[in-house]
PDB file of C-alpha atoms and ligand atoms in Angstrom:
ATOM      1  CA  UNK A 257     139.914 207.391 -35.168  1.00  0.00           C
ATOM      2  CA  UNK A 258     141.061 207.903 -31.510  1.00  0.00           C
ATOM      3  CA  UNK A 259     140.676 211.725 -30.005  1.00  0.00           C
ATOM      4  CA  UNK A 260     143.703 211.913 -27.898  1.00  0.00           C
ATOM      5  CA  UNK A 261     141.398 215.150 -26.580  1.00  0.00           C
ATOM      6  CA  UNK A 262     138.759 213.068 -25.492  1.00  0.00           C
ATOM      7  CA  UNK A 263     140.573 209.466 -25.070  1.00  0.00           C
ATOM      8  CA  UNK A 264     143.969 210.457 -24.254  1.00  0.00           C
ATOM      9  CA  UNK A 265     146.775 207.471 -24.556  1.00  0.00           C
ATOM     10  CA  UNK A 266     147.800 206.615 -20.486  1.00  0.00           C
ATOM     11  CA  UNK A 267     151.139 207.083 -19.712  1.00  0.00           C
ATOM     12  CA  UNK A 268     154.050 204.292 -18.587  1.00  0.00           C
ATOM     13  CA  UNK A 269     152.665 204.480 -15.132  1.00  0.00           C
ATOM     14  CA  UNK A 270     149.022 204.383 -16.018  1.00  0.00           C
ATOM     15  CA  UNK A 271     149.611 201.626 -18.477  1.00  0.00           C
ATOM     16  CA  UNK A 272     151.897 199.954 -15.506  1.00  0.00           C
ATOM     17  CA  UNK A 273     149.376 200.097 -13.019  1.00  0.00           C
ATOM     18  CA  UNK A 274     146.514 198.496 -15.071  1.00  0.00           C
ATOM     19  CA  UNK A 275     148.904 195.645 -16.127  1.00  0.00           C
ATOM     20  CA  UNK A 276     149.753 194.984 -12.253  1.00  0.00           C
ATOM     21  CA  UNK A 277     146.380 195.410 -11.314  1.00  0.00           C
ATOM     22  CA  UNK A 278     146.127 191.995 -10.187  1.00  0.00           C
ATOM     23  CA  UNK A 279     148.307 190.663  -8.051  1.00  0.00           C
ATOM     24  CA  UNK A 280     150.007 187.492  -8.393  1.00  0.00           C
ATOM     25  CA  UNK A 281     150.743 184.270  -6.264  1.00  0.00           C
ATOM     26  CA  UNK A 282     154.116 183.103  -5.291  1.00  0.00           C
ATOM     27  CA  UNK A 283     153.929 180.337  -7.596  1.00  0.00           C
ATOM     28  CA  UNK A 284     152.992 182.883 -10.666  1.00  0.00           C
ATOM     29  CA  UNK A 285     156.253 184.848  -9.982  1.00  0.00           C
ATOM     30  CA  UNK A 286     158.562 181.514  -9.571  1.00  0.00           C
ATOM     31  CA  UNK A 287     156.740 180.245 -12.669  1.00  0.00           C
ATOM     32  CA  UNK A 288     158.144 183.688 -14.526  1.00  0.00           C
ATOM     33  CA  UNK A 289     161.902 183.507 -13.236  1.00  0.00           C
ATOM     34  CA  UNK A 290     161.850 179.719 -14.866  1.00  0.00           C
ATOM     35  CA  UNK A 291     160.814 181.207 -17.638  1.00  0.00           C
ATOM     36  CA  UNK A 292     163.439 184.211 -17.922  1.00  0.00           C
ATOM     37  CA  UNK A 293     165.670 181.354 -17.078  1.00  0.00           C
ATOM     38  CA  UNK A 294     164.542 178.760 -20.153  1.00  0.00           C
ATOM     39  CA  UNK A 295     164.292 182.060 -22.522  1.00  0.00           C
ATOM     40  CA  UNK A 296     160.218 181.970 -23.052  1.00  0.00           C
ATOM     41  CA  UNK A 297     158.041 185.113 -22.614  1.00  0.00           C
ATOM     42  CA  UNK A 298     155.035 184.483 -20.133  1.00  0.00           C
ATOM     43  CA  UNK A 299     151.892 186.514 -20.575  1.00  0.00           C
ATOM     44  CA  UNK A 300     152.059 189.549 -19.160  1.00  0.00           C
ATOM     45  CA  UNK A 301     150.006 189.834 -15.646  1.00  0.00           C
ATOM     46  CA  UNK A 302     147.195 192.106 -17.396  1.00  0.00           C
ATOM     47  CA  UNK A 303     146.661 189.530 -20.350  1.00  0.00           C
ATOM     48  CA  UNK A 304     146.698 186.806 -17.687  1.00  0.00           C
ATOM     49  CA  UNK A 305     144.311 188.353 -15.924  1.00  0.00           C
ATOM     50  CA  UNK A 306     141.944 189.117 -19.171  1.00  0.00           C
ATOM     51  CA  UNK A 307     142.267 185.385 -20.212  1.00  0.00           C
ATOM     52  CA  UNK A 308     141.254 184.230 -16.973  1.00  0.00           C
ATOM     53  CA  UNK A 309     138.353 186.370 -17.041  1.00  0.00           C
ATOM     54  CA  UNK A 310     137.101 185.620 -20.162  1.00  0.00           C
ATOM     55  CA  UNK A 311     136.910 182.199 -19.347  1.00  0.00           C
ATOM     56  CA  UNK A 312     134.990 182.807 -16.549  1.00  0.00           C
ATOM     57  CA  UNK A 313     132.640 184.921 -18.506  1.00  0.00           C
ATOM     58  CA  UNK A 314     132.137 181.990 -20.743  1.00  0.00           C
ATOM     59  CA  UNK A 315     132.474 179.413 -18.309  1.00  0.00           C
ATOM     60  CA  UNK A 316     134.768 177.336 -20.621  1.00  0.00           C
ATOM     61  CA  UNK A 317     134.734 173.792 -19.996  1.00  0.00           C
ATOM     62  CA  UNK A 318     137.201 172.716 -22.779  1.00  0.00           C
ATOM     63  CA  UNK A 319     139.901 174.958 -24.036  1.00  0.00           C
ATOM     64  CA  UNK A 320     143.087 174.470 -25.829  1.00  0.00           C
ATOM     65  CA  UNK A 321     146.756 176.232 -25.487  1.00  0.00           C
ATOM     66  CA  UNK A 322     149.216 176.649 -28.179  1.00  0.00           C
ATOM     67  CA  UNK A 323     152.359 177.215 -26.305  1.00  0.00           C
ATOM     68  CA  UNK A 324     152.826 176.291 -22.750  1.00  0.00           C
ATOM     69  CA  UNK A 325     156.050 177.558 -22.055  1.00  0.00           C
ATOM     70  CA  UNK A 326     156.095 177.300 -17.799  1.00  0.00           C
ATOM     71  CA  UNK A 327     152.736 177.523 -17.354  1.00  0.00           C
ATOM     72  CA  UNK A 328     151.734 181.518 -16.507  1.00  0.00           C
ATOM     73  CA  UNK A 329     148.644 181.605 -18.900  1.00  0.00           C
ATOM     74  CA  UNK A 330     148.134 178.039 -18.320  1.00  0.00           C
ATOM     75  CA  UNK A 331     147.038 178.443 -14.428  1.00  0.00           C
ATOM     76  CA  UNK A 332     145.264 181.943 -15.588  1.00  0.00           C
ATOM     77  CA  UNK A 333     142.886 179.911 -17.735  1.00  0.00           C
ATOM     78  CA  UNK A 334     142.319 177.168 -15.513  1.00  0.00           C
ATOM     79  CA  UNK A 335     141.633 179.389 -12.701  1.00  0.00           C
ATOM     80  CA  UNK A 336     139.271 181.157 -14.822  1.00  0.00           C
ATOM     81  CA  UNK A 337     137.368 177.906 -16.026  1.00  0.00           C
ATOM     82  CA  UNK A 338     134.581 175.807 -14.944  1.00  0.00           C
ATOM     83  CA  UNK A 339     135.699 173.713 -11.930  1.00  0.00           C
ATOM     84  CA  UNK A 340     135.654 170.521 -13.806  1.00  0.00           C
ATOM     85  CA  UNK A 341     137.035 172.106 -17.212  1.00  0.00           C
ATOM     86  CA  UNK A 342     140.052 170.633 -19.260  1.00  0.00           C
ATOM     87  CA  UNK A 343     143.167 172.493 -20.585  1.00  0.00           C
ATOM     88  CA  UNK A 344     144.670 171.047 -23.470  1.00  0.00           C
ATOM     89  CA  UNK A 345     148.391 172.621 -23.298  1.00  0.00           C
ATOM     90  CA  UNK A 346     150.664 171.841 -26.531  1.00  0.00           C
ATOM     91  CA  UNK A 347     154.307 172.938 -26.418  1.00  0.00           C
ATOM     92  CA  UNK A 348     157.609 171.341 -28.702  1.00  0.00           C
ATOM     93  CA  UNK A 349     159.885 172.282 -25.821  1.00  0.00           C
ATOM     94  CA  UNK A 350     159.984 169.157 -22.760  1.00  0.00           C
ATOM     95  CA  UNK A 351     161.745 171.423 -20.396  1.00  0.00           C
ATOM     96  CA  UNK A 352     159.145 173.861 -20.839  1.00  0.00           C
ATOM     97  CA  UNK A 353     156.526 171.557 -20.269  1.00  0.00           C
ATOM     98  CA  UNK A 354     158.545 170.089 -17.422  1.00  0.00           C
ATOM     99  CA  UNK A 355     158.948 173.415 -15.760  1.00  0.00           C
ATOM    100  CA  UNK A 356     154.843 174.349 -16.680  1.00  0.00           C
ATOM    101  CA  UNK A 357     153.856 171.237 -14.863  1.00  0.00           C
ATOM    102  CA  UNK A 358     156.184 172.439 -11.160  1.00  0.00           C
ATOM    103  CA  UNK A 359     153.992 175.494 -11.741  1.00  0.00           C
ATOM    104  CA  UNK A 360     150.754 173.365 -12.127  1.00  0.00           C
ATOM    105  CA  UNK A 361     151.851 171.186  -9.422  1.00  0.00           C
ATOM    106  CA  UNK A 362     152.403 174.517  -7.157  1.00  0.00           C
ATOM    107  CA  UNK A 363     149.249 175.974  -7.841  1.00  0.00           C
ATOM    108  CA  UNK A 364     147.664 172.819  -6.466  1.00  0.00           C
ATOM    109  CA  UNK A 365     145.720 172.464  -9.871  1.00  0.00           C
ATOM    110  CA  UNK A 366     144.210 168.776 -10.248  1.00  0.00           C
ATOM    111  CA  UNK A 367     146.339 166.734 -12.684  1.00  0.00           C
ATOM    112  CA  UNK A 368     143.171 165.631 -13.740  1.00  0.00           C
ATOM    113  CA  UNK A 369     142.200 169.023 -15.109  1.00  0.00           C
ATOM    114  CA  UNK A 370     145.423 169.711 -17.742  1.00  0.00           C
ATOM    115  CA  UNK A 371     146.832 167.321 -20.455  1.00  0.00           C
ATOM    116  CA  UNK A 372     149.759 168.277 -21.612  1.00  0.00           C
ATOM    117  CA  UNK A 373     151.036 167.305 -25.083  1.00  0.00           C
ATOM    118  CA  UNK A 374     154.738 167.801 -25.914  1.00  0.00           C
ATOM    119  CA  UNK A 375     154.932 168.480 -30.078  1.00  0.00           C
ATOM    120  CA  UNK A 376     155.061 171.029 -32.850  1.00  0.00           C
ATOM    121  CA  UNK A 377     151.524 172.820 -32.439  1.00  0.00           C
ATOM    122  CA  UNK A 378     150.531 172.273 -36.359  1.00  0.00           C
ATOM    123  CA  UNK A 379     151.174 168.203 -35.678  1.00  0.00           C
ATOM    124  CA  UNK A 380     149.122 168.002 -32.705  1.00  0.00           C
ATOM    125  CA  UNK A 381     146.471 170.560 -33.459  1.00  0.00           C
ATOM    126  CA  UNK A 382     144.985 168.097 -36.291  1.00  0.00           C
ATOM    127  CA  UNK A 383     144.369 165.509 -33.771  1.00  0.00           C
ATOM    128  CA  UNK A 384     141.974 167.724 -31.624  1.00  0.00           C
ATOM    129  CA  UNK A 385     138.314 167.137 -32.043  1.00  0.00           C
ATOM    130  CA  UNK A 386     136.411 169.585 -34.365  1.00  0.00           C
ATOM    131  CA  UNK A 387     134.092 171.961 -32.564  1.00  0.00           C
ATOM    132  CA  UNK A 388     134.565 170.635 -29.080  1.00  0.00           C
ATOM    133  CA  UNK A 389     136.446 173.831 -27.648  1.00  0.00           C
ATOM    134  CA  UNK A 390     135.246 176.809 -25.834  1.00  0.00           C
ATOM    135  CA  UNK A 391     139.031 178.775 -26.232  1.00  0.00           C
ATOM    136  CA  UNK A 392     142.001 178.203 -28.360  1.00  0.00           C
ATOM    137  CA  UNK A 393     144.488 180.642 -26.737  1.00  0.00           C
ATOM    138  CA  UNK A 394     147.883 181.362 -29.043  1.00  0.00           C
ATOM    139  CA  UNK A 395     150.954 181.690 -27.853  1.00  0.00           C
ATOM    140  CA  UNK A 396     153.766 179.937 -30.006  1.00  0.00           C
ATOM    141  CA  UNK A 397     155.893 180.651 -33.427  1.00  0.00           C
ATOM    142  CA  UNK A 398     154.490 183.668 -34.195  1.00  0.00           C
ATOM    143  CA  UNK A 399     155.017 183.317 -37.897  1.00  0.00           C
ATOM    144  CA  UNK A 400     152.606 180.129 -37.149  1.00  0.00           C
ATOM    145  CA  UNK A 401     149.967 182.042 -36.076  1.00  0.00           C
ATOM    146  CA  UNK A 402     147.586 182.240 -39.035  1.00  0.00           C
ATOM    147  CA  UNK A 403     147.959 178.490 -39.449  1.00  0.00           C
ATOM    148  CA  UNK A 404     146.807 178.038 -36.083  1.00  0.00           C
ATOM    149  CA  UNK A 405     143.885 180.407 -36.624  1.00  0.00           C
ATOM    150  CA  UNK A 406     142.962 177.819 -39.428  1.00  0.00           C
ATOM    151  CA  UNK A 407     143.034 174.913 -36.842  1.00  0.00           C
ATOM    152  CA  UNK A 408     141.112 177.360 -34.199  1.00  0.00           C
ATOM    153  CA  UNK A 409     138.193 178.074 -36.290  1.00  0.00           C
ATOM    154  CA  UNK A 410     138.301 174.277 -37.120  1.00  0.00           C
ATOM    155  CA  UNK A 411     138.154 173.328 -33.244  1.00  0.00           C
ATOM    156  CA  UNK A 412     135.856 176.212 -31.578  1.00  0.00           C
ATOM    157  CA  UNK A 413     132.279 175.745 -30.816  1.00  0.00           C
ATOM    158  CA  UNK A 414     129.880 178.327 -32.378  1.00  0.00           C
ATOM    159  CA  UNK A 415     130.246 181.064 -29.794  1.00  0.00           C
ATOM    160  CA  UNK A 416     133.779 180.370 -28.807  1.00  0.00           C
ATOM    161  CA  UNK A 417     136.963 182.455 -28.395  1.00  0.00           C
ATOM    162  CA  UNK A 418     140.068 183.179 -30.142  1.00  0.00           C
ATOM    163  CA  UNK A 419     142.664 184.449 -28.351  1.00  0.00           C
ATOM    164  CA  UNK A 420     146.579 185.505 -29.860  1.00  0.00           C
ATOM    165  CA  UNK A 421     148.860 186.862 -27.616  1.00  0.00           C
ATOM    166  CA  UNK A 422     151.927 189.341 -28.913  1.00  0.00           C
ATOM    167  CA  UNK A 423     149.227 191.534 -31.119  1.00  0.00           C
ATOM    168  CA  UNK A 424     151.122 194.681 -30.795  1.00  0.00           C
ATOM    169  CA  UNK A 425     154.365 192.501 -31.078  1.00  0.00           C
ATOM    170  CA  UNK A 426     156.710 195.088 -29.116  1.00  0.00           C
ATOM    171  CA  UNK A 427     155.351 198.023 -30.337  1.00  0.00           C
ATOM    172  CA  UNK A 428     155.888 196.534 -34.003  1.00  0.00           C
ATOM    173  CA  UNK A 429     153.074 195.939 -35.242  1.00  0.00           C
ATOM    174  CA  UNK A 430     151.683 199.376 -35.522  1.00  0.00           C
ATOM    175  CA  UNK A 431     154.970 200.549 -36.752  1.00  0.00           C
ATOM    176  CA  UNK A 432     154.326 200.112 -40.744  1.00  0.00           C
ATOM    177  CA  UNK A 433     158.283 200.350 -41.090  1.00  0.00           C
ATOM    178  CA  UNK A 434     159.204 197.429 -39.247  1.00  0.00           C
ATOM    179  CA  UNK A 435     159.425 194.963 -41.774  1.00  0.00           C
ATOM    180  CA  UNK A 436     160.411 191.704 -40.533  1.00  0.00           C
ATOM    181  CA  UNK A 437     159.053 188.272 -40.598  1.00  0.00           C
ATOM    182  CA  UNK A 438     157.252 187.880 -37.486  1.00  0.00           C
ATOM    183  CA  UNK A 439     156.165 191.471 -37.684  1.00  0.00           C
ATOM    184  CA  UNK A 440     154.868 191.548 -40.797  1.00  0.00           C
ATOM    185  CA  UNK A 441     153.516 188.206 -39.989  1.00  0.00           C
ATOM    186  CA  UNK A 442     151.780 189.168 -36.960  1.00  0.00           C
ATOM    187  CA  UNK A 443     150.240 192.586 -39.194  1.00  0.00           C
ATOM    188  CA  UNK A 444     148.990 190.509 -41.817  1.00  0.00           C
ATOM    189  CA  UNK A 445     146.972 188.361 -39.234  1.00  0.00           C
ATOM    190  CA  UNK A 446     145.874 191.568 -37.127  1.00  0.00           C
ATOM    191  CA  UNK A 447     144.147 192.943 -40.417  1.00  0.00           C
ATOM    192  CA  UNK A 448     143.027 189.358 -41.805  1.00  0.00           C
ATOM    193  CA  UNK A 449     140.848 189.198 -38.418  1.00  0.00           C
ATOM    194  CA  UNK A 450     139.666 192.520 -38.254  1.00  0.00           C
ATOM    195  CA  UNK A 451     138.027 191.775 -41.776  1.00  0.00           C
ATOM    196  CA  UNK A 452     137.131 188.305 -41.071  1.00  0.00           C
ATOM    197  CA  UNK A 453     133.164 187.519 -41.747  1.00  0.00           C
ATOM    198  CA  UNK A 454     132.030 185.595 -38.403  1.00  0.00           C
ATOM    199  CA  UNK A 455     134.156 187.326 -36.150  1.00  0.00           C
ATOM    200  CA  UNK A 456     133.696 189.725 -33.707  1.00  0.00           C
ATOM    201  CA  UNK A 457     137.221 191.056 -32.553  1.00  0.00           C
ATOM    202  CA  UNK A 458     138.714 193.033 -30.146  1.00  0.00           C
ATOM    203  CA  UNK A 459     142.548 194.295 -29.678  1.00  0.00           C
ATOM    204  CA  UNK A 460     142.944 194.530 -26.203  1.00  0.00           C
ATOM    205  CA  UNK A 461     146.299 196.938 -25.356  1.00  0.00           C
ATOM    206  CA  UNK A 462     146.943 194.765 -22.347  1.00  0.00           C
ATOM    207  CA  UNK A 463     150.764 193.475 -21.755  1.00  0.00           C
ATOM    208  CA  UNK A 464     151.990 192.933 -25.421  1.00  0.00           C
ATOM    209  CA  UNK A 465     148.843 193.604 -26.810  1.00  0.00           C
ATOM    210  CA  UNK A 466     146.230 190.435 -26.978  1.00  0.00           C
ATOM    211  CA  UNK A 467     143.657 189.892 -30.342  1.00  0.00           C
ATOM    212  CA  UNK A 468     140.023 188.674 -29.005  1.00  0.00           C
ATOM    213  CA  UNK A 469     137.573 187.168 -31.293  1.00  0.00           C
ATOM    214  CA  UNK A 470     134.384 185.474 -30.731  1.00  0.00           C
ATOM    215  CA  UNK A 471     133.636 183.105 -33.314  1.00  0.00           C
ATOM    216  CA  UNK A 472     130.119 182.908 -35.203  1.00  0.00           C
TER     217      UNK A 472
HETATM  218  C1  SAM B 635     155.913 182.824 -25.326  1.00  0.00           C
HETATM  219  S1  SAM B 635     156.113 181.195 -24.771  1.00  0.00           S
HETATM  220  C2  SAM B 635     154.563 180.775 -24.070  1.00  0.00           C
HETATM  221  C3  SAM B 635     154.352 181.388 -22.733  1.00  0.00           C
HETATM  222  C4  SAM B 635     153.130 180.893 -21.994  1.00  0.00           C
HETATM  223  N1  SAM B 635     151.922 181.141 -22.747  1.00  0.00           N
HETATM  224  C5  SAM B 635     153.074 181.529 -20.627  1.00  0.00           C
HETATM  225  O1  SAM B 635     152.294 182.484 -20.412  1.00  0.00           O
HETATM  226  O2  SAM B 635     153.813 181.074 -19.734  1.00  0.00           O
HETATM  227  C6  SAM B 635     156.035 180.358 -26.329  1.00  0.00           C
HETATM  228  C7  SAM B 635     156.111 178.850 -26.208  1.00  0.00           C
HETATM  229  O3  SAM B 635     155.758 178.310 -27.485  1.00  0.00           O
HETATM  230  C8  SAM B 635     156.551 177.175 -27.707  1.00  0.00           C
HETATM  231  N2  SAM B 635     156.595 176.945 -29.161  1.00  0.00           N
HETATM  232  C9  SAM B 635     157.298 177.641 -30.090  1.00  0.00           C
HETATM  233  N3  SAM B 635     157.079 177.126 -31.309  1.00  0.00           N
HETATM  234  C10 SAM B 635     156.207 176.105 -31.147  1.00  0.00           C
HETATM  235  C11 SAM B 635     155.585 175.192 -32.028  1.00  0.00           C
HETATM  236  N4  SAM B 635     155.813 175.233 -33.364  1.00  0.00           N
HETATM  237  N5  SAM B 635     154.744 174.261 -31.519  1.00  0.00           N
HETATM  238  C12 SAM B 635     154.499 174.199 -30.189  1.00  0.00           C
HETATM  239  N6  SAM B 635     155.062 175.044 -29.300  1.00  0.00           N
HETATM  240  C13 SAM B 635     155.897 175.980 -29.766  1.00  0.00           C
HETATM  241  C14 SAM B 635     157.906 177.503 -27.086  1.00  0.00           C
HETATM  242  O4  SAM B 635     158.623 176.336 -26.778  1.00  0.00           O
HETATM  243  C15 SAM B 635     157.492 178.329 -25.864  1.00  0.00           C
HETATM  244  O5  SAM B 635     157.431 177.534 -24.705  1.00  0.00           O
END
């Protein structure tokens, strides 16, 4: 267990600061009022930031998004990428993806670099080639999310990344009272992956808390 003595929790501000730590481009922060206007939660600037540079670590070439919404994690990643690497972004709302691709557009990202597919994740996700991914990076119906973890290990290359976003789920998820769906949804999937042969995970406390594995 944690010793608050010796690894004490940071406070609001501490927490703040390391979540802001990178600053973001104009087009980031237009890309976020779109979103607060279409009612989708972007990644938070700190799990942005930890996506991009995980792909960078890994120098993904091919990686694959399960909700777009107006394209915040989806310029992360592709920042993050190889130069020549592919995004595969899949989101059921149009005006999402509409909105996703201004942000694209904006951050002067190649249209050859980013296919976007508008559908319901579990539709599209069978149609994805098996083991040709370096990153499957979660983000949609969060009481989807172990079905998508089915289709992830399906489509990642020995050595690749899973990534979920919302692990801590508002502060729900470590709050054994909270007992609704997509809470008890998201639990369930925390402690399926933390017992997972083949997986080596970590839960990062960055923005709403993001669940890293690397995949045997
Ligand atoms: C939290 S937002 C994604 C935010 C995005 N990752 C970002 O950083 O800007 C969730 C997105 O998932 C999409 N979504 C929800 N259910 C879905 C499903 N079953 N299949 C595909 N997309 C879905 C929503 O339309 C929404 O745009």
């Amino acid at each position: 267990m944690t010793d608050p003595a010796t690894n004490p929790a940071p406070s609001a501000e501490s927490y703040a600061f390391a979540n802001d730590y990178v600053a973001e481009e104009e087009y980031l922060l237009r890309a976020r009022e779109r979103a607060a206007e279409l009612g989708c939660a972007p990644v938070a600037p700190g799990t942005g930031a930890l996506l991009r540079f995980v792909a960078r670590s890994v120098n993904a070439s091919h990686v694959v998004e399960i909700g777009t919404g107006t394209g915040v994690s989806t310029v992360y990643l592709l920042d993050g990428m190889a130069e020549d690497g592919v995004l595969t972004s899949i989101d059921i709302e149009v005006e999402n993806q509409r909105a996703a691709k201004e942000t694209l557009t904006a951050a002067e990202i190649p249209a050859g670099r980013f296919r976007l597919i508008a559908g319901r994740a579990l539709e599209v996700l069978p149609r994805l080639t098996d083991h040709a991914y370096d990153m499957v990076v979660i983000d949609a119906d969060k009481s989807e999310y172990s079905l998508y973890f089915e289709q992830a290990l399906r489509l990642l290359r020995s050595g690749g990344i899973i990534a979920f976003d919302n692990a801590l789920w508002r502060d729900r998820v470590a709050d054994p009272a909270q007992r609704d769906e997509e809470t008890v949804a998201l639990r369930d999937l925390v402690t399926m992956i933390r017992g997972h042969e083949g997986l080596t995970p970590v839960l990062a406390p960055v923005g709403d808390g993001l669940l890293l594995a690397v995949v045997e």
